[in-house]
Coordinates of C-alpha atoms in Angstrom, one line a residue:
Chain A
X1 CA -199.8 73.7 -10.9
X2 CA -203.2 74.5 -12.7
X3 CA -203.3 75.8 -16.2
X4 CA -205.7 77.8 -17.9
X5 CA -208.7 75.5 -19.2
X6 CA -208.4 77.3 -22.5
X7 CA -204.9 76.7 -23.1
X8 CA -205.5 73.1 -22.0
X9 CA -208.1 72.5 -24.6
X10 CA -205.9 74.3 -27.3
X11 CA -203.0 72.1 -26.4
X12 CA -205.2 69.0 -26.4
X13 CA -207.1 69.9 -29.6
X14 CA -203.6 70.3 -31.2
X15 CA -202.2 67.1 -30.2
X16 CA -205.4 65.2 -31.4
X17 CA -205.1 66.8 -34.6
X18 CA -201.5 65.8 -34.9
X19 CA -202.3 62.2 -33.9
X20 CA -205.2 62.2 -36.4
X21 CA -202.8 63.1 -39.2
X22 CA -200.5 60.4 -38.1
X23 CA -203.4 57.9 -37.8
X24 CA -204.3 58.8 -41.3
X25 CA -201.0 58.4 -42.7
X26 CA -200.6 54.9 -41.2
X27 CA -203.8 54.0 -43.1
X28 CA -205.5 50.6 -42.7
X29 CA -205.5 49.3 -39.3
X30 CA -205.8 52.6 -37.5
X31 CA -209.3 53.2 -38.4
X32 CA -210.7 52.5 -35.0
X33 CA -208.4 54.9 -33.5
X34 CA -209.0 57.6 -36.0
X35 CA -212.8 57.2 -35.6
X36 CA -212.4 57.7 -31.9
X37 CA -210.0 60.6 -32.2
X38 CA -212.1 62.4 -34.8
X39 CA -215.3 62.0 -32.6
X40 CA -213.5 63.3 -29.6
X41 CA -212.0 66.1 -31.4
X42 CA -215.6 67.2 -32.4
X43 CA -216.6 67.1 -28.9
X44 CA -213.7 69.3 -27.9
X45 CA -214.7 71.8 -30.4
X46 CA -217.7 72.6 -27.9
X47 CA -215.2 73.5 -25.3
X48 CA -216.2 70.7 -23.0
X49 CA -213.2 70.5 -21.0
X50 CA -215.0 68.5 -18.3
X51 CA -214.9 65.4 -20.6
X52 CA -211.2 65.3 -20.9
X53 CA -210.8 62.3 -18.6
X54 CA -213.6 60.5 -20.6
X55 CA -211.6 61.2 -23.9
X56 CA -208.5 59.6 -22.2
X57 CA -210.5 56.4 -21.4
X58 CA -211.8 56.1 -24.9
X59 CA -208.4 56.5 -26.3
X60 CA -206.9 54.0 -24.2
X61 CA -209.7 51.7 -25.2
X62 CA -208.7 52.4 -28.9
X63 CA -205.1 51.6 -27.7
X64 CA -206.1 48.3 -26.3
X65 CA -206.3 46.8 -29.6
X66 CA -202.7 47.0 -29.9
X67 CA -202.0 50.0 -32.1
X68 CA -198.5 51.6 -31.8
X69 CA -199.8 55.0 -31.1
X70 CA -199.8 53.8 -27.5
X71 CA -197.0 55.9 -26.4
X72 CA -198.1 59.2 -27.9
X73 CA -201.7 58.5 -26.7
X74 CA -200.7 57.5 -23.3
X75 CA -198.8 60.6 -22.9
X76 CA -201.9 62.7 -24.0
X77 CA -203.9 60.7 -21.4
X78 CA -201.5 61.8 -18.6
X79 CA -201.8 65.4 -19.6
X80 CA -205.6 65.0 -19.6
X81 CA -205.7 63.2 -16.3
X82 CA -203.5 65.5 -14.7
X83 CA -201.2 62.5 -13.6
X84 CA -198.2 63.5 -11.9
X85 CA -196.2 60.4 -13.1
X86 CA -194.4 60.9 -16.6
X87 CA -195.9 59.6 -19.6
X88 CA -195.0 55.9 -20.0
X89 CA -191.9 55.9 -22.2
X90 CA -191.7 52.4 -23.3
X91 CA -192.5 51.5 -26.9
X92 CA -192.1 48.1 -28.2
X93 CA -188.6 47.8 -29.4
X94 CA -187.2 46.1 -32.5
X95 CA -187.5 42.4 -32.7
X96 CA -184.8 40.6 -30.6
X97 CA -183.7 36.9 -30.7
X98 CA -183.4 36.7 -26.9
X99 CA -184.2 39.2 -24.3
X100 CA -183.2 39.8 -20.8
X101 CA -186.2 39.8 -18.6
X102 CA -186.5 40.9 -15.0
X103 CA -189.0 39.1 -13.1
X104 CA -189.9 40.9 -9.8
X105 CA -191.9 38.5 -7.7
X106 CA -191.7 37.7 -4.0
X107 CA -193.7 34.3 -4.2
X108 CA -190.7 31.8 -5.1
X109 CA -192.9 29.4 -7.1
X110 CA -194.3 32.3 -9.1
X111 CA -190.9 33.5 -9.8
X112 CA -189.3 30.1 -10.7
X113 CA -192.5 29.3 -13.1
X114 CA -192.0 32.5 -14.9
X115 CA -188.2 32.0 -15.1
X116 CA -188.8 28.4 -16.6
X117 CA -191.4 29.8 -19.1
X118 CA -189.2 32.6 -20.3
X119 CA -185.9 30.6 -20.4
X120 CA -187.6 27.8 -22.3
X121 CA -188.5 30.6 -24.8
X122 CA -184.9 31.5 -25.2
X123 CA -184.6 34.5 -23.0
X124 CA -182.3 35.4 -20.1
X125 CA -184.1 35.8 -16.7
X126 CA -183.1 37.6 -13.5
X127 CA -185.4 37.2 -10.5
X128 CA -185.8 39.9 -7.9
X129 CA -187.6 39.2 -4.7
X130 CA -188.9 42.6 -3.8
X131 CA -189.0 46.2 -5.3
X132 CA -185.5 47.2 -3.8
X133 CA -183.8 44.3 -5.6
X134 CA -185.9 45.2 -8.7
X135 CA -184.6 48.9 -8.8
X136 CA -181.2 47.8 -8.0
X137 CA -181.2 45.2 -11.0
X138 CA -182.4 48.0 -13.3
X139 CA -179.6 50.3 -12.1
X140 CA -177.0 47.5 -12.4
X141 CA -177.6 46.4 -16.1
X142 CA -180.1 47.0 -18.9
X143 CA -183.2 44.8 -19.3
X144 CA -185.6 44.5 -22.2
X145 CA -188.7 43.8 -20.1
X146 CA -189.8 43.7 -16.4
X147 CA -192.6 41.7 -15.0
X148 CA -193.6 43.6 -12.0
X149 CA -195.5 41.9 -9.2
X150 CA -197.6 44.6 -7.5
X151 CA -197.7 43.2 -3.8
X152 CA -194.2 42.6 -2.8
X153 CA -192.7 43.1 0.7
X154 CA -190.0 45.9 1.6
X155 CA -191.1 48.0 -1.5
X156 CA -194.1 47.3 -3.7
X157 CA -194.3 47.1 -7.6
X158 CA -195.8 50.6 -7.9
X159 CA -193.1 52.4 -5.8
X160 CA -190.5 50.4 -7.7
X161 CA -192.1 51.4 -11.1
X162 CA -192.0 55.1 -10.1
X163 CA -188.4 54.8 -9.1
X164 CA -187.4 53.4 -12.2
X165 CA -189.4 55.9 -14.4
X166 CA -187.5 58.4 -12.4
X167 CA -184.1 57.4 -13.5
X168 CA -182.0 59.0 -16.3
X169 CA -181.2 57.3 -19.5
X170 CA -182.9 54.7 -21.6
X171 CA -183.3 52.2 -18.6
X172 CA -186.0 54.4 -17.5
X173 CA -188.1 53.7 -20.4
X174 CA -188.1 49.7 -20.1
X175 CA -191.5 48.2 -20.6
X176 CA -193.0 47.3 -17.3
X177 CA -195.9 44.8 -17.1
X178 CA -197.8 44.7 -14.0
X179 CA -198.6 41.2 -12.6
X180 CA -201.4 41.0 -10.1
X181 CA -204.6 39.2 -9.1
X182 CA -208.1 40.4 -9.2
X183 CA -207.6 44.0 -10.6
X184 CA -210.3 46.5 -10.3
X185 CA -210.5 49.1 -12.8
X186 CA -209.6 51.7 -10.2
X187 CA -206.4 49.6 -9.4
X188 CA -205.6 49.6 -13.3
X189 CA -205.7 53.3 -13.1
X190 CA -203.1 53.3 -10.3
X191 CA -200.8 51.2 -12.4
X192 CA -201.0 53.5 -15.4
X193 CA -200.6 56.6 -13.2
X194 CA -197.3 54.9 -11.7
X195 CA -196.0 54.5 -15.2
X196 CA -196.6 51.0 -15.9
X197 CA -196.8 49.9 -19.6
X198 CA -199.1 47.1 -19.5
X199 CA -200.9 44.5 -17.1
X200 CA -201.5 40.8 -16.9
X201 CA -203.6 39.3 -14.6
X202 CA -203.0 36.3 -12.2
X203 CA -203.4 33.5 -12.6
X204 CA -202.1 33.7 -16.2
X205 CA -201.2 30.8 -18.7
X206 CA -197.9 30.4 -20.5
X207 CA -199.5 31.3 -23.8
X208 CA -200.9 34.6 -22.5
X209 CA -197.7 35.7 -20.7
X210 CA -195.6 34.9 -23.8
X211 CA -197.9 36.8 -26.1
X212 CA -197.7 39.8 -23.7
X213 CA -193.8 39.6 -23.6
X214 CA -193.7 39.1 -27.5
X215 CA -195.7 42.1 -27.9
X216 CA -193.4 44.4 -25.9
X217 CA -190.4 42.8 -27.4
X218 CA -191.6 43.9 -30.6
X219 CA -192.3 40.4 -32.1
X220 CA -195.9 41.0 -32.4
X221 CA -198.6 43.5 -33.3
X222 CA -201.6 41.4 -32.5
X223 CA -204.1 42.5 -29.9
X224 CA -202.0 42.3 -26.7
X225 CA -204.1 44.6 -24.8
X226 CA -202.4 47.4 -22.8
X227 CA -204.1 47.6 -19.5
X228 CA -207.0 45.6 -18.5
X229 CA -210.0 47.4 -20.4
X230 CA -212.6 46.2 -22.8
X231 CA -212.5 42.6 -23.4
X232 CA -208.9 41.8 -22.3
X233 CA -207.2 38.5 -22.3
X234 CA -207.2 38.3 -18.7
X235 CA -211.0 38.9 -17.7
X236 CA -212.2 36.9 -20.9
X237 CA -209.7 34.0 -19.9
X238 CA -211.4 33.9 -16.4
X239 CA -214.9 33.5 -17.8
X240 CA -213.5 30.8 -20.4
X241 CA -212.0 29.0 -17.6
X242 CA -215.3 29.1 -15.6
X243 CA -217.8 28.3 -18.2
X244 CA -215.8 26.9 -21.1
X245 CA -214.8 28.7 -24.3
X246 CA -217.8 27.9 -26.6
X247 CA -220.0 29.2 -23.9
X248 CA -218.0 32.4 -23.6
X249 CA -217.8 32.8 -27.5
X250 CA -221.6 32.4 -27.8
X251 CA -221.8 35.1 -25.1
X252 CA -219.6 37.4 -27.2
X253 CA -222.0 36.9 -30.2
X254 CA -225.0 37.7 -27.8
X255 CA -223.2 40.8 -26.6
X256 CA -222.6 42.0 -30.1
X257 CA -226.3 41.5 -31.1
X258 CA -227.5 43.4 -27.9
X259 CA -225.1 46.1 -28.9
X260 CA -226.5 46.4 -32.4
X261 CA -230.0 46.5 -30.9
X262 CA -229.4 49.0 -28.2
X263 CA -227.3 51.5 -30.2
X264 CA -228.9 51.2 -33.7
X265 CA -230.3 54.7 -33.2
X266 CA -230.5 57.5 -30.7
X267 CA -233.7 57.3 -28.5
X268 CA -236.1 60.0 -29.5
X269 CA -239.1 59.6 -27.2
X270 CA -240.2 58.5 -23.8
X271 CA -241.1 55.0 -25.1
X272 CA -237.6 54.5 -26.8
X273 CA -236.1 55.9 -23.5
X274 CA -237.8 53.0 -21.6
X275 CA -236.8 50.5 -24.1
X276 CA -233.0 51.6 -24.2
X277 CA -233.0 51.5 -20.2
X278 CA -233.9 47.9 -20.2
X279 CA -231.5 47.1 -23.1
X280 CA -228.7 49.1 -21.2
X281 CA -229.7 47.2 -18.0
X282 CA -229.2 43.8 -19.7
X283 CA -225.9 44.7 -21.1
X284 CA -224.6 45.5 -17.4
X285 CA -224.1 41.9 -16.3
X286 CA -223.3 40.7 -19.9
X287 CA -220.5 43.1 -20.5
X288 CA -218.7 42.7 -17.1
X289 CA -219.0 39.0 -17.2
X290 CA -217.2 38.9 -20.6
X291 CA -214.5 41.3 -19.6
X292 CA -215.9 44.7 -20.5
X293 CA -216.0 46.5 -17.2
X294 CA -216.1 50.1 -18.7
X295 CA -218.9 49.2 -21.0
X296 CA -220.8 47.6 -18.4
X297 CA -220.4 50.8 -16.0
X298 CA -221.4 53.2 -18.8
X299 CA -224.3 51.1 -19.5
X300 CA -225.4 51.3 -15.9
X301 CA -225.1 55.2 -16.3
X302 CA -226.9 55.1 -19.4
X303 CA -229.8 53.3 -17.8
X304 CA -230.0 55.8 -14.9
X305 CA -229.9 58.6 -17.7
X306 CA -232.8 57.1 -19.4
X307 CA -234.9 57.1 -16.3
X308 CA -234.1 60.4 -15.0
X309 CA -233.9 62.3 -18.6
X310 CA -230.6 63.9 -17.5
X311 CA -227.5 63.8 -19.6
X312 CA -229.1 61.4 -22.0
X313 CA -227.7 62.0 -25.4
X314 CA -224.1 62.6 -24.0
X315 CA -224.2 59.3 -22.1
X316 CA -225.6 57.4 -25.2
X317 CA -222.9 58.6 -27.3
X318 CA -220.3 57.8 -24.7
X319 CA -221.7 54.4 -24.3
X320 CA -222.0 53.7 -28.1
X321 CA -218.5 54.5 -28.6
X322 CA -217.2 52.2 -26.0
X323 CA -219.9 49.4 -27.2
X324 CA -218.7 49.8 -31.0
X325 CA -215.0 49.2 -29.5
X326 CA -216.3 46.2 -27.7
X327 CA -217.9 44.8 -30.7
X328 CA -214.6 45.1 -32.6
X329 CA -212.6 43.3 -29.8
X330 CA -215.4 40.5 -29.5
X331 CA -215.1 40.1 -33.3
X332 CA -211.4 39.5 -33.0
X333 CA -211.8 37.3 -30.3
X334 CA -214.4 35.2 -32.2
X335 CA -212.2 35.2 -35.2
X336 CA -209.2 33.8 -33.4
X337 CA -211.5 30.9 -32.4
Chain B
X1 CA -207.3 12.7 18.1
X2 CA -210.2 14.5 16.8
X3 CA -213.3 13.3 15.1
X4 CA -213.7 13.8 11.3
X5 CA -217.0 15.8 10.8
X6 CA -218.9 15.0 7.7
X7 CA -219.5 18.3 6.1
X8 CA -223.2 18.6 5.3
X9 CA -224.1 19.5 1.7
X10 CA -224.1 23.0 1.0
X11 CA -227.1 24.2 -1.0
X12 CA -227.5 27.7 -2.8
X13 CA -230.5 29.3 -4.5
X14 CA -230.4 31.8 -7.3
X15 CA -233.5 33.8 -8.2
X16 CA -232.8 35.6 -11.4
X17 CA -234.7 35.8 -14.8
X18 CA -231.5 36.5 -16.6
X19 CA -230.6 33.1 -17.7
X20 CA -227.1 34.1 -18.9
X21 CA -226.1 35.5 -15.6
X22 CA -227.6 32.6 -13.7
X23 CA -225.4 30.2 -15.5
X24 CA -222.3 32.2 -14.7
X25 CA -223.5 32.5 -11.0
X26 CA -224.0 28.8 -10.7
X27 CA -220.7 28.0 -12.1
X28 CA -219.1 30.4 -9.5
X29 CA -221.2 28.9 -6.6
X30 CA -220.5 25.3 -7.6
X31 CA -217.1 25.5 -9.0
X32 CA -215.4 28.1 -6.9
X33 CA -217.3 28.4 -3.6
X34 CA -218.0 24.7 -2.8
X35 CA -221.6 24.5 -3.1
X36 CA -222.9 20.8 -3.8
X37 CA -226.1 22.0 -5.2
X38 CA -227.4 25.2 -6.9
X39 CA -231.2 25.7 -7.2
X40 CA -232.2 28.0 -10.0
X41 CA -235.5 30.1 -10.0
X42 CA -236.8 32.8 -12.2
X43 CA -239.3 34.7 -10.0
X44 CA -239.8 35.4 -6.4
X45 CA -242.8 33.0 -6.0
X46 CA -240.6 30.1 -7.6
X47 CA -237.9 31.0 -5.2
X48 CA -240.2 31.1 -2.1
X49 CA -241.7 27.8 -2.9
X50 CA -238.4 26.2 -3.1
X51 CA -237.1 27.9 0.2
X52 CA -240.3 26.5 1.9
X53 CA -240.1 23.0 0.6
X54 CA -236.4 22.4 1.5
X55 CA -234.7 22.9 4.9
X56 CA -231.1 22.8 3.7
X57 CA -230.7 25.9 1.7
X58 CA -228.0 28.1 3.3
X59 CA -227.9 31.0 0.7
X60 CA -230.3 32.6 -1.4
X61 CA -229.4 35.3 -4.2
X62 CA -232.2 37.5 -5.5
X63 CA -232.0 39.7 -8.6
X64 CA -233.7 43.1 -8.2
X65 CA -235.1 43.2 -11.6
X66 CA -237.1 40.0 -11.3
X67 CA -240.8 39.9 -11.1
X68 CA -242.0 40.2 -7.6
X69 CA -239.0 42.4 -6.4
X70 CA -240.6 45.9 -6.7
X71 CA -241.2 45.8 -3.0
X72 CA -238.8 45.3 -0.1
X73 CA -241.6 43.8 1.7
X74 CA -240.8 40.5 0.0
X75 CA -237.2 40.4 1.0
X76 CA -238.3 41.3 4.6
X77 CA -240.6 38.6 4.5
X78 CA -238.0 35.9 3.4
X79 CA -235.6 37.1 6.2
X80 CA -238.4 36.9 8.8
X81 CA -239.5 33.3 7.7
X82 CA -236.0 31.8 7.2
X83 CA -233.9 33.1 9.8
X84 CA -230.8 31.1 9.4
X85 CA -230.8 31.6 5.6
X86 CA -228.0 34.2 4.3
X87 CA -229.9 36.3 1.8
X88 CA -228.2 38.6 -0.7
X89 CA -229.4 41.0 -3.7
X90 CA -227.5 40.6 -6.9
X91 CA -228.4 43.4 -8.9
X92 CA -227.5 45.5 -12.1
X93 CA -228.1 48.6 -10.3
X94 CA -225.3 50.2 -8.3
X95 CA -227.7 53.0 -7.2
X96 CA -227.0 53.9 -3.5
X97 CA -230.6 54.1 -2.6
X98 CA -231.2 50.6 -3.9
X99 CA -228.4 49.5 -1.6
X100 CA -229.6 51.3 1.3
X101 CA -233.3 49.9 1.0
X102 CA -231.9 46.5 0.5
X103 CA -230.0 46.7 3.7
X104 CA -233.1 48.3 5.3
X105 CA -234.8 45.0 4.5
X106 CA -232.4 43.1 6.3
X107 CA -230.3 41.3 3.6
X108 CA -226.8 40.1 4.4
X109 CA -225.3 41.5 1.3
X110 CA -225.7 43.6 -2.1
X111 CA -223.7 42.4 -5.0
X112 CA -223.6 44.5 -8.2
X113 CA -223.8 42.6 -11.4
X114 CA -221.1 44.8 -12.9
X115 CA -218.4 43.0 -10.9
X116 CA -216.2 40.7 -13.1
X117 CA -216.0 36.9 -12.2
X118 CA -213.4 37.0 -9.7
X119 CA -214.9 40.0 -7.7
X120 CA -218.2 38.3 -7.8
X121 CA -216.6 35.2 -6.3
X122 CA -215.0 37.2 -3.4
X123 CA -218.1 39.2 -2.7
X124 CA -220.3 36.1 -2.3
X125 CA -217.4 34.2 -0.2
X126 CA -217.5 37.3 2.2
X127 CA -221.3 36.8 2.6
X128 CA -221.1 33.3 3.2
X129 CA -218.3 34.0 5.8
X130 CA -220.8 36.1 7.7
X131 CA -219.8 39.6 6.4
X132 CA -222.4 42.1 5.2
X133 CA -220.9 42.9 1.7
X134 CA -221.9 46.4 0.2
X135 CA -220.4 47.7 -2.8
X136 CA -217.6 50.4 -2.3
X137 CA -219.8 52.9 -4.3
X138 CA -222.2 53.0 -1.4
X139 CA -219.6 55.4 0.1
X140 CA -219.7 57.9 -2.7
X141 CA -222.4 60.6 -1.8
X142 CA -224.2 61.9 -4.8
X143 CA -223.7 65.7 -5.1
X144 CA -226.1 67.7 -2.9
X145 CA -227.3 64.7 -1.0
X146 CA -229.5 65.3 1.6
X147 CA -229.4 63.1 4.8
X148 CA -232.9 61.9 5.1
X149 CA -235.3 58.8 4.9
X150 CA -234.5 56.8 1.8
X151 CA -237.0 57.9 -0.7
X152 CA -236.0 56.8 -4.2
X153 CA -234.7 53.5 -5.4
X154 CA -236.3 50.4 -6.8
X155 CA -237.1 49.0 -3.3
X156 CA -238.6 52.2 -1.7
X157 CA -241.3 51.2 0.4
X158 CA -244.4 52.8 -0.6
X159 CA -247.4 53.4 2.0
X160 CA -249.9 51.1 0.4
X161 CA -249.7 48.1 -2.0
X162 CA -251.6 47.8 -5.1
X163 CA -252.4 44.7 -6.9
X164 CA -249.6 45.5 -9.2
X165 CA -246.9 45.2 -6.8
X166 CA -248.0 41.8 -5.4
X167 CA -246.9 38.6 -7.1
X168 CA -249.3 36.2 -8.7
X169 CA -249.1 34.0 -5.8
X170 CA -249.7 36.7 -3.4
X171 CA -252.7 37.8 -5.1
X172 CA -254.1 34.3 -5.1
X173 CA -253.3 34.0 -1.4
X174 CA -254.9 37.4 -0.6
X175 CA -258.2 36.6 -2.6
X176 CA -258.4 33.3 -0.5
X177 CA -257.6 35.2 2.7
X178 CA -260.4 37.8 1.8
X179 CA -262.7 34.9 1.6
X180 CA -261.9 33.8 5.2
X181 CA -259.8 30.7 4.4
X182 CA -257.2 29.4 6.8
X183 CA -253.4 28.9 5.8
X184 CA -254.1 25.1 5.7
X185 CA -257.0 25.7 3.4
X186 CA -255.2 28.0 1.2
X187 CA -252.4 25.7 0.9
X188 CA -254.6 22.9 -0.3
X189 CA -256.6 25.1 -2.8
X190 CA -253.4 26.4 -4.4
X191 CA -251.5 23.2 -3.9
X192 CA -248.6 24.7 -2.1
X193 CA -246.9 23.8 1.2
X194 CA -248.3 25.5 4.4
X195 CA -244.8 27.0 4.7
X196 CA -244.8 28.6 1.5
X197 CA -248.3 30.1 2.2
X198 CA -246.8 31.4 5.5
X199 CA -244.2 33.3 3.7
X200 CA -246.6 34.8 1.1
X201 CA -248.6 35.8 4.1
X202 CA -245.8 37.6 5.9
X203 CA -244.9 39.4 2.7
X204 CA -248.6 40.5 2.3
X205 CA -248.9 41.7 6.0
X206 CA -245.8 44.1 5.2
X207 CA -247.0 45.2 1.8
X208 CA -250.5 46.0 3.1
X209 CA -248.8 47.5 6.2
X210 CA -250.9 45.4 8.8
X211 CA -250.3 42.8 11.6
X212 CA -253.3 40.8 11.8
X213 CA -255.1 38.5 9.4
X214 CA -258.4 40.4 10.0
X215 CA -256.7 43.8 8.9
X216 CA -255.1 42.0 6.1
X217 CA -258.5 40.6 5.0
X218 CA -260.0 44.1 5.1
X219 CA -257.0 45.8 3.4
X220 CA -257.2 43.2 0.8
X221 CA -260.8 43.5 0.2
X222 CA -260.3 47.2 -0.5
X223 CA -257.7 46.3 -3.2
X224 CA -259.9 44.0 -5.1
X225 CA -262.1 45.0 -7.8
X226 CA -265.8 44.8 -7.0
X227 CA -267.4 41.6 -8.0
X228 CA -269.1 41.8 -11.3

């Protein structure tokens, strides 16, 4: 099932051009996405097919701020990442007064807790105890949203999601939000590949889950991070719970300042390489503690590149894009107070 | 009916000069892993002093980027001198050679700083429970990897030490050793516990590649600049 690399590049280039046009038309609010797209499109001009997965990651990061280009971009990502699953079909629907939510959760207390929260918010809730029940529920009646636990007996959340996405008709496009604890970035990738729309990490608070649900029900366009990447509510909430919100906010300010220092200008000589190496090193732990795992990883790779001298400028540019996004996310969180 | 055993207080020690990370680590150890006391130090010398002066520390976490951590000899010395202490490296580096060098030095775990809060807590819990934790990335072989002795990495053992690789305390101890002083006398002169001096001595032996005091004094004498 392999395509000619050249036609892949051409297709990707065309799609990015189309999305860039769309983003321009949408105007204010899409500036970040536009910036990322233009930068990545420029990279593609060099015929650098090998960087396509990185493009996908960067676009997803731009998407994590909640812009509605999510759908097209995720489709693009699937093409780039050679994912077997179909693109995530769900788009936030028109605003609804009360929604039908399917909660797939094998732990009774968790299911009941979610049911209480959603019913108090005016929604109708059906609870499924495993993946088989969840799939049957979707087949039987339409739902507006699914909260899908990953680890369930009989059939797990990923399998159930794949089965739902494979159905025919609009039911296959229902927004599916994964709920799981301690998600690694690689796991989040598997959620995306299975066709999940979003993710929320356990334990989550009432406000966080309602914000997430409101986004997918079309009520809210504010940051409702699709999939746990840079500075998401999940990881940041954890550090707030651990250290207190004021500490975490001052951490974000520190992160922003350190990013400015490290990525002010590209390093030109050996001395600057050394300085950048230590700046990147310092960012590794700070970024990951505050919920920016991709930035953390890229800074680790940048540090290595500074020391070996191999691949330095590309890694610098890559980390810089992600770092700039992180600053924007940090600014949002700080502004929200 | 069984007896209720009083749980003895669990004490952990952190050796890291990154204050921000230290704070988060302290919160995880105290808040999530049940440690009653967390001692913070910012250098190897400080850590060794604390470890020698207290018998009740059960876990020690060392950052690789800290002063004094360039040589694996120091971790070996800590492992040798504090047999029941669980020792782990917490590092910004995920480099495979660093992980392997740390393991060769006998650590009970290598925890990358790039883990998020929950993953950090999980890794530390495993180490406390007796599991040797290594990051999954250690199983990723670099392209064209040659199976051979661990050559690269921050902790690569070098054939000979220079004054630069010794910590300030170690240099002081070495100076006095070269002058022929006993451990007791060194301890008195530097106002350290004798136990502390023994750890520094153990690390010095390893760094210098020797097994006796005499050999250490000779090797140490060569390292020192000529008296002016």
